[in-house]
């Protein structure tokens, strides 16, 4: 499964969400797929919404 | 009904309309900008070279696409020259526009150092500047950067990562001195040096003159540096001229209350040009908070803005860091723990309360814990 985890990058500030590691300090468990991150979640660094993230290839 | 007129299509202007359209799909919105209205993320300007991007690569949408997506009108290359708040009209280079509500999202303009030859300095504060600078450095090697704040430091990192030979000069005793204490600034300086950046701190540039195909910069101690291109990043000044001329109250920036209203009815401000309840913060996080709040107010539900803790990352990927800046008038002292380039610096006030921090390297993991101990900026 691990190789199916993807990374997403905030297009405003460059913050990266890695599905494998999640964002435990923001309350998102490791292994949480981007699609399962709540819709009202915002980038911890710049506060833009989920719509402003785009997937980056790894 | 008269339209909502928004001056400025930076992150503040566009995000305001994005938020507004989530609940209000019908109010007429007209956006005005003196530039070409392309949507881009300003923080990405200082990571563009290492990603091999030109201005087109950084642009996310043009004005026409934004207008369509957000069901509004965008007038580009339309410079607002004055505001008549009693007639409720803005006078622009393309004629007069009447407003029902007016939002100023004018941003901040780069300040140039008052030195001889300042006309030779480049600045990068929007996509057009980026395009100009990008063209100027093609086939060139040596770049001299003035300024050791967030912007100067980030460009030094980005340009050095992209293979340029970068020299940074600033009068500050250490890097990022307005954001973090010396050990943290020095750790970031060391990270820049591993990329080949040459630093001259505690020294101002006193003059820049043409020399051959490039420029010669004279430093305070009389020494000279040669460069192909000189980039100035010495500071930004909120754009207040329009508001001041219209009798709108300004301090460091355009003064607004927590409803983001100026002292003039139906005129609002947000983003880099606004001073919200005394705070003029030139970052995206506060601007997004304001965009969400003002969108509610414009949609008919008056809402007051509040700020939590607002940490800032300086984008120097060689050494991760995060800072929570300390207010300028705060009394207290830094308490610093350091192990190599991992630094935990906490600013403790006279009552023992945490009032700011700077974390580098592995210590950045403590960000959330420290945020929990920080008082909110605007409760
Ligand atoms: C290099 C760099 C890196 C940054 N990195 C970060 C970061 O990592 N994280 C972070 O939080 N912040 C960062 N910032 C700060 C952040 O980018 C700004 O706070 C934010 O983009 C400001 O947006 P704004 O919409 O208020 O202003 P701007 O983007 O400056 O927009 C101003 C708009 O007003 C228009 N305008 C001005 N005057 C007139 C007029 N008279 N008539 C018509 N139109 C007018 C302009 O055309 C423009 O559209 C960075 C800034 C820079 C320069």
Short mmCIF file of C-alpha atoms and ligand atoms in Angstrom, two decimals:
data_model
loop_
_atom_site.label_atom_id
_atom_site.label_comp_id
_atom_site.label_asym_id
_atom_site.label_seq_id
_atom_site.Cartn_x
_atom_site.Cartn_y
_atom_site.Cartn_z
CA UNK A 1 0.00 0.00 0.00
CA UNK A 2 2.75 2.39 0.94
CA UNK A 3 3.60 3.10 -2.68
CA UNK A 4 0.04 4.28 -3.28
CA UNK A 5 0.41 7.17 -0.90
CA UNK A 6 0.71 10.46 -2.68
CA UNK A 7 1.97 13.92 -1.83
CA UNK A 8 0.05 17.11 -2.24
CA UNK A 9 1.46 20.59 -2.24
CA UNK A 10 -0.17 23.86 -1.26
CA UNK A 11 0.07 26.03 -4.34
CA UNK A 12 0.13 29.21 -2.26
CA UNK A 13 2.97 28.56 0.17
CA UNK A 14 4.53 25.26 -0.87
CA UNK A 15 3.59 23.26 2.26
CA UNK A 16 3.52 19.54 1.50
CA UNK A 17 0.95 17.04 2.70
CA UNK A 18 2.33 13.51 2.58
CA UNK A 19 -0.42 10.91 2.92
CA UNK A 20 2.06 8.42 4.38
CA UNK A 21 2.99 10.60 7.34
CA UNK A 22 -0.27 12.54 7.59
CA UNK A 23 -0.09 15.63 9.76
CA UNK A 24 -0.30 14.31 13.32
CA UNK A 25 0.46 17.73 14.82
CA UNK A 26 -2.61 19.04 12.95
CA UNK A 27 -4.76 16.12 14.08
CA UNK A 28 -4.51 14.08 10.86
CA UNK A 29 -3.35 10.51 11.37
CA UNK A 30 -0.56 8.95 9.28
CA UNK A 31 -1.97 7.15 6.26
CA UNK A 32 -4.93 9.50 5.81
CA UNK A 33 -5.62 9.86 2.10
CA UNK A 34 -6.03 13.38 0.81
CA UNK A 35 -9.63 12.62 -0.11
CA UNK A 36 -10.35 11.78 3.53
CA UNK A 37 -8.93 15.01 4.92
CA UNK A 38 -11.94 17.14 6.01
CA UNK A 39 -13.19 19.60 3.39
CA UNK A 40 -12.92 22.54 5.80
CA UNK A 41 -9.29 21.78 6.55
CA UNK A 42 -6.85 24.62 5.81
CA UNK A 43 -3.12 24.73 5.13
CA UNK A 44 -1.31 25.01 8.48
CA UNK A 45 1.22 27.45 7.05
CA UNK A 46 -0.82 29.91 5.07
CA UNK A 47 -4.45 29.12 5.80
CA UNK A 48 -5.72 28.53 2.26
CA UNK A 49 -8.44 25.94 1.81
CA UNK A 50 -8.27 22.42 0.43
CA UNK A 51 -9.22 23.62 -3.07
CA UNK A 52 -5.88 25.36 -3.34
CA UNK A 53 -3.77 22.25 -2.98
CA UNK A 54 -2.57 20.40 -6.00
CA UNK A 55 -0.99 16.97 -6.24
CA UNK A 56 2.71 16.81 -6.85
CA UNK A 57 4.32 13.73 -8.29
CA UNK A 58 6.95 11.93 -6.27
CA UNK B 1 -27.78 48.03 -6.63
CA UNK B 2 -24.29 49.45 -7.04
CA UNK B 3 -21.44 46.93 -7.33
CA UNK B 4 -18.87 45.83 -4.82
CA UNK B 5 -15.66 47.31 -6.22
CA UNK B 6 -12.38 45.69 -5.16
CA UNK B 7 -9.10 47.42 -5.94
CA UNK B 8 -6.26 44.89 -6.23
CA UNK B 9 -6.06 41.34 -7.60
CA UNK B 10 -3.37 39.95 -5.30
CA UNK B 11 -4.02 37.13 -2.85
CA UNK B 12 -6.18 39.47 -0.75
CA UNK B 13 -8.47 40.57 -3.58
CA UNK B 14 -8.92 37.22 -5.34
CA UNK B 15 -9.32 35.22 -2.13
CA UNK B 16 -11.95 37.66 -0.91
CA UNK B 17 -14.07 37.05 -4.01
CA UNK B 18 -13.45 33.30 -3.80
CA UNK B 19 -14.78 33.31 -0.25
CA UNK B 20 -17.66 35.64 -1.10
CA UNK B 21 -18.83 33.40 -3.95
CA UNK B 22 -19.17 30.46 -1.56
CA UNK B 23 -22.29 32.09 -0.12
CA UNK B 24 -23.18 35.00 -2.39
CA UNK B 25 -23.37 34.09 -6.05
CA UNK B 26 -25.31 37.11 -7.22
CA UNK B 27 -23.85 40.42 -5.94
CA UNK B 28 -22.20 42.32 -8.76
CA UNK B 29 -18.41 42.40 -8.26
CA UNK B 30 -15.91 44.49 -10.23
CA UNK B 31 -12.19 44.06 -9.58
CA UNK B 32 -9.68 46.68 -10.68
CA UNK B 33 -5.95 46.21 -11.00
CA UNK B 34 -3.10 48.27 -12.37
CA UNK B 35 -1.32 45.09 -13.51
CA UNK B 36 -2.40 42.34 -15.92
CA UNK B 37 -4.54 40.60 -13.30
CA UNK B 38 -2.90 37.19 -13.64
CA UNK B 39 -3.50 35.11 -10.54
CA UNK B 40 -0.34 33.90 -8.85
CA UNK B 41 0.93 33.12 -5.40
CA UNK B 42 3.32 35.82 -4.26
CA UNK B 43 5.22 33.55 -1.81
CA UNK B 44 6.16 31.37 -4.80
CA UNK B 45 8.09 34.29 -6.34
CA UNK B 46 11.00 33.48 -4.05
CA UNK B 47 11.11 29.76 -4.84
CA UNK B 48 10.70 30.09 -8.61
CA UNK B 49 14.31 29.92 -9.78
CA UNK B 50 15.12 26.66 -8.02
CA UNK B 51 12.02 25.20 -9.67
CA UNK B 52 13.10 26.50 -13.07
CA UNK B 53 9.99 28.65 -13.49
CA UNK B 54 9.54 31.85 -15.42
CA UNK B 55 6.60 34.20 -14.85
CA UNK B 56 4.33 32.15 -17.10
CA UNK B 57 5.18 29.06 -15.07
CA UNK B 58 4.20 30.85 -11.87
CA UNK B 59 0.92 32.28 -13.17
CA UNK B 60 -2.06 30.11 -12.27
CA UNK B 61 -4.85 31.79 -14.26
CA UNK B 62 -5.34 34.92 -16.30
CA UNK B 63 -7.81 37.67 -15.45
CA UNK B 64 -10.41 36.45 -17.96
CA UNK B 65 -10.38 32.95 -16.48
CA UNK B 66 -10.73 34.37 -12.95
CA UNK B 67 -13.61 36.58 -14.05
CA UNK B 68 -15.41 33.63 -15.54
CA UNK B 69 -14.69 31.29 -12.63
CA UNK B 70 -15.91 33.78 -10.04
CA UNK B 71 -18.73 35.34 -12.05
CA UNK B 72 -17.44 38.90 -11.92
CA UNK B 73 -15.68 41.52 -14.00
CA UNK B 74 -11.93 42.19 -13.83
CA UNK B 75 -10.58 45.38 -15.37
CA UNK B 76 -6.86 45.06 -15.95
CA UNK B 77 -4.30 47.83 -16.51
CA UNK B 78 -6.80 50.03 -14.72
CA UNK B 79 -5.06 52.26 -12.23
CA UNK B 80 -7.15 53.89 -9.51
CA UNK B 81 -6.08 57.52 -9.30
CA UNK B 82 -8.40 58.83 -6.63
CA UNK B 83 -11.42 57.99 -4.53
CA UNK B 84 -14.34 60.31 -3.97
CA UNK B 85 -15.97 58.89 -0.86
CA UNK B 86 -18.88 61.36 -0.80
CA UNK B 87 -19.87 60.70 -4.43
CA UNK B 88 -18.96 56.98 -3.95
CA UNK B 89 -16.90 56.90 -7.09
CA UNK B 90 -13.36 55.79 -7.94
CA UNK B 91 -11.53 57.68 -10.66
CA UNK B 92 -9.34 55.38 -12.74
CA UNK B 93 -7.08 55.53 -15.78
CA UNK B 94 -10.02 53.92 -17.64
CA UNK B 95 -12.75 56.22 -16.36
CA UNK B 96 -15.10 56.53 -13.38
CA UNK B 97 -16.69 53.64 -11.52
CA UNK B 98 -19.47 54.03 -8.95
CA UNK B 99 -19.42 51.67 -5.97
CA UNK B 100 -21.87 50.50 -3.37
CA UNK B 101 -19.07 49.05 -1.28
CA UNK B 102 -15.36 49.61 -1.89
CA UNK B 103 -12.60 47.24 -0.80
CA UNK B 104 -8.95 48.33 -0.86
CA UNK B 105 -6.58 45.37 -1.37
CA UNK B 106 -3.67 47.47 -2.64
CA UNK B 107 -0.78 45.54 -1.15
CA UNK B 108 2.59 47.04 -0.24
CA UNK B 109 5.27 48.55 -2.46
CA UNK B 110 9.01 47.85 -2.27
CA UNK B 111 11.10 50.56 -0.64
CA UNK B 112 14.39 51.45 -2.29
CA UNK B 113 17.39 52.43 -0.19
CA UNK B 114 18.16 56.16 -0.56
CA UNK B 115 21.52 55.64 -2.25
CA UNK B 116 23.25 56.95 -5.35
CA UNK B 117 22.43 54.72 -8.31
CA UNK B 118 19.23 53.33 -6.86
CA UNK B 119 17.75 53.37 -10.37
CA UNK B 120 20.00 50.38 -11.13
CA UNK B 121 18.32 48.24 -8.48
CA UNK B 122 15.83 45.53 -9.36
CA UNK B 123 12.94 44.61 -7.07
CA UNK B 124 10.64 41.57 -7.22
CA UNK B 125 7.22 42.19 -5.73
CA UNK B 126 4.88 40.87 -8.41
CA UNK B 127 4.86 38.71 -11.54
CA UNK B 128 5.88 41.54 -13.84
CA UNK B 129 8.91 42.31 -11.65
CA UNK B 130 9.73 38.60 -11.65
CA UNK B 131 9.59 38.49 -15.45
CA UNK B 132 11.91 41.51 -15.70
CA UNK B 133 14.38 40.08 -13.21
CA UNK B 134 14.22 36.64 -14.82
CA UNK B 135 15.13 38.20 -18.17
CA UNK B 136 17.91 40.29 -16.60
CA UNK B 137 19.73 37.30 -15.10
CA UNK B 138 19.64 35.07 -18.18
CA UNK B 139 23.21 34.10 -19.03
CA UNK B 140 24.46 36.02 -15.97
CA UNK B 141 26.32 34.71 -12.93
CA UNK B 142 26.77 37.16 -10.11
CA UNK B 143 23.79 38.51 -8.21
CA UNK B 144 24.08 40.97 -5.37
CA UNK B 145 21.15 41.11 -2.94
CA UNK B 146 20.54 44.03 -0.56
CA UNK B 147 18.59 43.13 2.56
CA UNK B 148 18.64 40.31 5.12
CA UNK B 149 14.94 40.08 5.88
CA UNK B 150 12.56 37.31 4.80
CA UNK B 151 12.51 38.34 1.16
CA UNK B 152 16.29 38.87 0.75
CA UNK B 153 17.07 35.63 2.57
CA UNK B 154 14.61 33.61 0.49
CA UNK B 155 15.91 34.99 -2.81
CA UNK B 156 19.50 34.29 -1.72
CA UNK B 157 18.56 30.68 -1.04
CA UNK B 158 16.52 30.30 -4.22
CA UNK B 159 19.03 31.90 -6.60
CA UNK B 160 22.01 30.08 -5.05
CA UNK B 161 20.10 26.77 -5.34
CA UNK B 162 19.55 27.56 -9.00
CA UNK B 163 23.31 27.91 -9.51
CA UNK B 164 23.83 31.67 -9.31
CA UNK B 165 26.74 33.16 -7.41
CA UNK B 166 24.98 35.16 -4.72
CA UNK B 167 26.33 37.85 -2.41
CA UNK B 168 24.08 39.34 0.25
CA UNK B 169 24.81 42.66 1.95
CA UNK B 170 22.82 44.16 4.83
CA UNK B 171 23.45 46.50 7.75
CA UNK B 172 21.87 43.99 10.17
CA UNK B 173 24.27 42.21 12.53
CA UNK B 174 22.64 38.88 11.73
CA UNK B 175 20.25 37.42 9.19
CA UNK B 176 16.49 37.87 9.77
CA UNK B 177 17.14 40.12 12.76
CA UNK B 178 13.56 41.38 12.91
CA UNK B 179 12.21 37.84 13.09
CA UNK B 180 14.64 35.81 15.17
CA UNK B 181 17.54 36.05 17.65
CA UNK B 182 21.18 35.83 16.49
CA UNK B 183 21.82 32.08 16.93
CA UNK B 184 18.82 31.19 14.74
CA UNK B 185 19.73 33.79 12.10
CA UNK B 186 23.32 32.54 12.17
CA UNK B 187 22.19 28.93 11.65
CA UNK B 188 20.27 30.00 8.56
CA UNK B 189 23.28 32.04 7.42
CA UNK B 190 25.43 28.91 7.71
CA UNK B 191 22.87 27.01 5.61
CA UNK B 192 23.08 29.72 2.93
CA UNK B 193 26.88 29.51 3.00
CA UNK B 194 26.74 25.79 2.21
CA UNK B 195 25.04 26.85 -1.04
CA UNK B 196 27.91 29.24 -1.75
CA UNK B 197 26.20 32.47 -0.68
CA UNK B 198 28.69 35.09 0.45
CA UNK B 199 27.41 37.26 3.31
CA UNK B 200 28.47 40.79 4.25
CA UNK B 201 26.50 41.72 7.34
CA UNK B 202 26.84 44.82 9.49
CA UNK B 203 27.51 46.73 6.24
CA UNK B 204 25.27 48.87 4.09
CA UNK B 205 25.68 49.46 0.38
CA UNK B 206 26.23 53.21 -0.04
CA UNK B 207 26.22 53.47 -3.84
CA UNK B 208 25.68 51.43 -6.98
CA UNK B 209 27.17 52.43 -10.32
CA UNK B 210 27.43 50.93 -13.79
CA UNK B 211 30.68 49.06 -14.33
CA UNK B 212 31.29 47.33 -17.63
CA UNK B 213 28.30 45.16 -18.44
CA UNK B 214 27.33 44.96 -14.78
CA UNK B 215 27.45 47.06 -11.65
CA UNK B 216 29.81 47.99 -8.86
CA UNK B 217 28.46 48.43 -5.35
CA UNK B 218 30.36 50.43 -2.77
CA UNK B 219 30.08 49.28 0.85
CA UNK B 220 30.29 51.41 3.99
CA UNK B 221 33.90 50.38 4.64
CA UNK B 222 34.87 51.60 1.17
CA UNK B 223 35.25 48.16 -0.37
CA UNK B 224 33.65 47.35 -3.69
CA UNK B 225 31.64 44.40 -4.99
CA UNK B 226 31.00 43.57 -8.64
CA UNK B 227 27.73 42.07 -9.79
CA UNK B 228 25.82 41.42 -13.00
CA UNK B 229 22.48 42.25 -11.41
CA UNK B 230 21.60 43.97 -8.12
CA UNK B 231 18.38 43.01 -6.35
CA UNK B 232 17.01 45.20 -3.58
CA UNK B 233 14.94 43.61 -0.82
CA UNK B 234 15.23 46.19 1.93
CA UNK B 235 11.59 46.52 2.85
CA UNK B 236 7.97 47.03 1.89
CA UNK B 237 5.67 49.96 2.55
CA UNK B 238 1.89 49.47 2.67
CA UNK B 239 0.19 51.46 -0.12
CA UNK B 240 -1.64 54.20 1.75
CA UNK B 241 -1.42 57.16 -0.67
CA UNK B 242 -4.86 56.69 -2.27
CA UNK B 243 -6.59 56.29 1.07
CA UNK B 244 -4.80 59.24 2.65
CA UNK B 245 -5.72 61.53 -0.24
CA UNK B 246 -9.35 60.46 0.18
CA UNK B 247 -9.39 61.29 3.88
CA UNK B 248 -9.30 57.66 4.99
CA UNK B 249 -7.43 57.28 8.24
CA UNK B 250 -3.98 55.68 7.97
CA UNK B 251 -1.21 54.77 10.39
CA UNK B 252 1.56 52.53 9.11
CA UNK B 253 -1.16 51.16 6.81
CA UNK B 254 -4.86 51.82 6.14
CA UNK B 255 -6.59 51.69 9.53
CA UNK B 256 -9.53 49.32 9.85
CA UNK B 257 -11.52 47.95 12.76
CA UNK B 258 -12.27 44.29 13.30
CA UNK B 259 -15.09 44.46 10.74
CA UNK B 260 -12.31 45.57 8.35
CA UNK B 261 -14.07 48.93 7.92
CA UNK B 262 -12.13 52.13 7.50
CA UNK B 263 -13.37 55.31 9.15
CA UNK B 264 -15.35 56.02 5.96
CA UNK B 265 -18.65 54.25 5.51
CA UNK B 266 -18.71 51.32 3.06
CA UNK B 267 -14.95 51.44 2.49
CA UNK B 268 -13.01 48.37 3.66
CA UNK B 269 -9.39 47.22 3.48
CA UNK B 270 -7.48 43.95 3.87
CA UNK B 271 -4.13 42.37 3.04
CA UNK B 272 -0.72 44.04 3.11
CA UNK B 273 -2.25 47.54 2.86
CA UNK B 274 -4.41 47.16 5.98
CA UNK B 275 -3.76 47.74 9.65
CA UNK B 276 -6.34 45.65 11.49
CA UNK B 277 -6.96 46.91 15.00
CA UNK B 278 -3.37 48.20 15.01
CA UNK B 279 -1.76 45.13 13.39
CA UNK B 280 -0.22 45.38 9.91
CA UNK B 281 0.90 41.83 9.12
CA UNK B 282 2.39 41.17 5.68
CA UNK B 283 1.61 37.45 5.47
CA UNK B 284 -0.89 35.13 3.83
CA UNK B 285 -2.40 33.56 6.94
CA UNK B 286 -3.80 36.81 8.40
CA UNK B 287 -4.91 37.88 4.92
CA UNK B 288 -6.89 34.63 4.45
CA UNK B 289 -8.51 35.10 7.85
CA UNK B 290 -9.55 38.61 6.82
CA UNK B 291 -10.82 37.41 3.41
CA UNK B 292 -13.12 34.86 5.06
CA UNK B 293 -14.40 37.35 7.60
CA UNK B 294 -14.96 40.22 5.17
CA UNK B 295 -16.73 37.87 2.73
CA UNK B 296 -19.32 37.20 5.44
CA UNK B 297 -19.76 40.89 6.14
CA UNK B 298 -20.17 41.72 2.44
CA UNK B 299 -22.69 38.89 2.10
CA UNK B 300 -24.82 40.52 4.77
CA UNK B 301 -23.64 39.01 8.07
CA UNK B 302 -21.34 41.53 9.80
CA UNK B 303 -18.42 39.56 11.21
CA UNK B 304 -15.42 40.53 13.32
CA UNK B 305 -11.97 39.20 12.57
CA UNK B 306 -9.90 37.46 15.20
CA UNK B 307 -6.34 36.18 14.83
CA UNK B 308 -4.93 33.14 16.55
CA UNK B 309 -1.20 32.44 16.58
CA UNK B 310 0.40 33.28 13.23
CA UNK B 311 3.69 31.46 12.65
CA UNK B 312 5.84 32.23 9.61
CA UNK B 313 8.27 29.96 7.79
CA UNK B 314 11.23 31.44 5.99
CA UNK B 315 11.57 29.36 2.83
CA UNK B 316 15.17 28.17 3.16
CA UNK B 317 14.71 24.43 2.56
CA UNK B 318 18.36 23.74 3.45
CA UNK B 319 17.41 24.48 7.05
CA UNK B 320 13.74 24.20 8.02
CA UNK B 321 12.54 26.87 10.40
CA UNK B 322 9.44 28.49 11.82
CA UNK B 323 9.06 31.74 13.73
CA UNK B 324 6.38 33.47 15.69
CA UNK B 325 7.55 37.08 15.61
CA UNK B 326 7.67 39.07 18.83
CA UNK B 327 5.80 42.39 18.90
CA UNK B 328 8.21 45.31 18.53
CA UNK B 329 7.42 46.90 21.92
CA UNK B 330 7.43 43.63 23.91
CA UNK B 331 9.61 43.57 27.04
CA UNK B 332 11.35 40.32 27.87
CA UNK B 333 14.19 38.10 26.81
CA UNK B 334 15.14 35.19 24.56
CA UNK B 335 15.82 31.82 26.14
CA UNK B 336 17.80 29.72 23.74
CA UNK B 337 18.59 26.00 23.61
CA UNK B 338 20.89 24.90 20.84
CA UNK B 339 22.39 21.70 19.52
CA UNK B 340 24.22 22.34 16.25
CA UNK B 341 21.75 23.80 13.78
CA UNK B 342 18.74 22.67 15.85
CA UNK B 343 17.64 25.71 17.79
CA UNK B 344 14.76 26.37 20.11
CA UNK B 345 14.49 30.04 21.02
CA UNK B 346 11.60 31.22 23.15
CA UNK B 347 10.84 34.85 23.96
CA UNK B 348 9.56 35.11 27.52
CA UNK B 349 8.02 38.35 28.78
CA UNK B 350 8.46 39.85 32.24
CA UNK B 351 5.45 37.86 33.50
CA UNK B 352 6.89 34.55 32.33
CA UNK B 353 4.51 34.35 29.35
CA UNK B 354 5.73 33.02 25.99
CA UNK B 355 5.46 35.88 23.45
CA UNK B 356 7.28 34.49 20.42
CA UNK B 357 9.61 31.78 19.25
CA UNK B 358 12.07 30.77 16.56
CA UNK B 359 12.72 27.11 15.80
CA UNK B 360 15.21 25.63 13.36
CA UNK B 361 16.06 22.12 12.16
CA UNK B 362 14.66 19.27 14.25
CA UNK B 363 13.22 21.74 16.79
CA UNK B 364 10.54 22.78 14.28
CA UNK B 365 8.64 19.69 15.52
CA UNK B 366 7.83 21.71 18.65
CA UNK B 367 5.82 24.28 16.72
CA UNK B 368 2.36 23.05 17.70
CA UNK B 369 3.28 22.66 21.37
CA UNK B 370 4.59 26.22 21.50
CA UNK B 371 1.60 27.58 19.55
CA UNK B 372 -0.54 26.19 22.36
CA UNK B 373 1.33 28.37 24.87
CA UNK B 374 1.16 31.56 22.80
CA UNK B 375 -1.50 34.21 23.38
CA UNK B 376 -3.67 34.86 20.29
CA UNK B 377 -2.72 37.98 18.32
CA UNK B 378 -6.27 39.32 18.27
CA UNK B 379 -8.44 37.41 20.72
C1 LIG C 1 9.11 37.18 -2.13
C2 LIG C 1 8.01 37.10 -1.14
C3 LIG C 1 7.80 35.90 -0.43
C4 LIG C 1 6.76 35.82 0.48
N1 LIG C 1 6.60 34.64 1.16
C5 LIG C 1 5.58 34.51 2.04
C6 LIG C 1 5.36 33.28 2.73
O1 LIG C 1 6.07 32.29 2.55
N2 LIG C 1 4.32 33.20 3.59
C7 LIG C 1 3.49 34.26 3.80
O2 LIG C 1 2.56 34.13 4.57
N3 LIG C 1 3.69 35.45 3.17
C8 LIG C 1 4.71 35.59 2.30
N4 LIG C 1 4.90 36.79 1.66
C9 LIG C 1 3.92 37.88 1.88
C10 LIG C 1 2.64 37.66 1.07
O3 LIG C 1 2.98 37.24 -0.22
C11 LIG C 1 1.81 38.94 1.02
O4 LIG C 1 1.40 39.22 2.35
C12 LIG C 1 0.57 38.86 0.15
O5 LIG C 1 0.82 38.28 -1.10
C13 LIG C 1 -0.06 40.25 -0.03
O6 LIG C 1 -1.17 40.18 -0.89
P1 LIG C 1 -2.04 41.49 -1.19
O7 LIG C 1 -3.16 41.01 -2.06
O8 LIG C 1 -2.35 42.21 0.05
O9 LIG C 1 -1.08 42.44 -2.03
P2 LIG C 1 -0.49 42.35 -3.53
O10 LIG C 1 -0.31 40.97 -3.95
O11 LIG C 1 0.68 43.27 -3.56
O12 LIG C 1 -1.64 42.95 -4.46
C14 LIG C 1 -1.87 44.32 -4.60
C15 LIG C 1 -2.78 44.54 -5.78
O13 LIG C 1 -3.20 45.92 -5.78
C16 LIG C 1 -3.11 46.44 -7.10
N5 LIG C 1 -2.97 47.89 -6.99
C17 LIG C 1 -2.18 48.61 -6.15
N6 LIG C 1 -2.38 49.92 -6.32
C18 LIG C 1 -3.33 50.06 -7.28
C19 LIG C 1 -3.98 51.17 -7.89
N7 LIG C 1 -3.68 52.43 -7.55
N8 LIG C 1 -4.91 50.93 -8.84
C20 LIG C 1 -5.23 49.66 -9.21
N9 LIG C 1 -4.65 48.57 -8.65
C21 LIG C 1 -3.72 48.77 -7.69
C22 LIG C 1 -1.93 45.70 -7.71
O14 LIG C 1 -2.01 45.72 -9.10
C23 LIG C 1 -2.16 44.29 -7.14
O15 LIG C 1 -3.10 43.60 -7.94
C24 LIG C 1 5.92 36.93 0.73
C25 LIG C 1 6.14 38.13 0.04
C26 LIG C 1 7.16 38.22 -0.90
C27 LIG C 1 7.38 39.52 -1.64
#
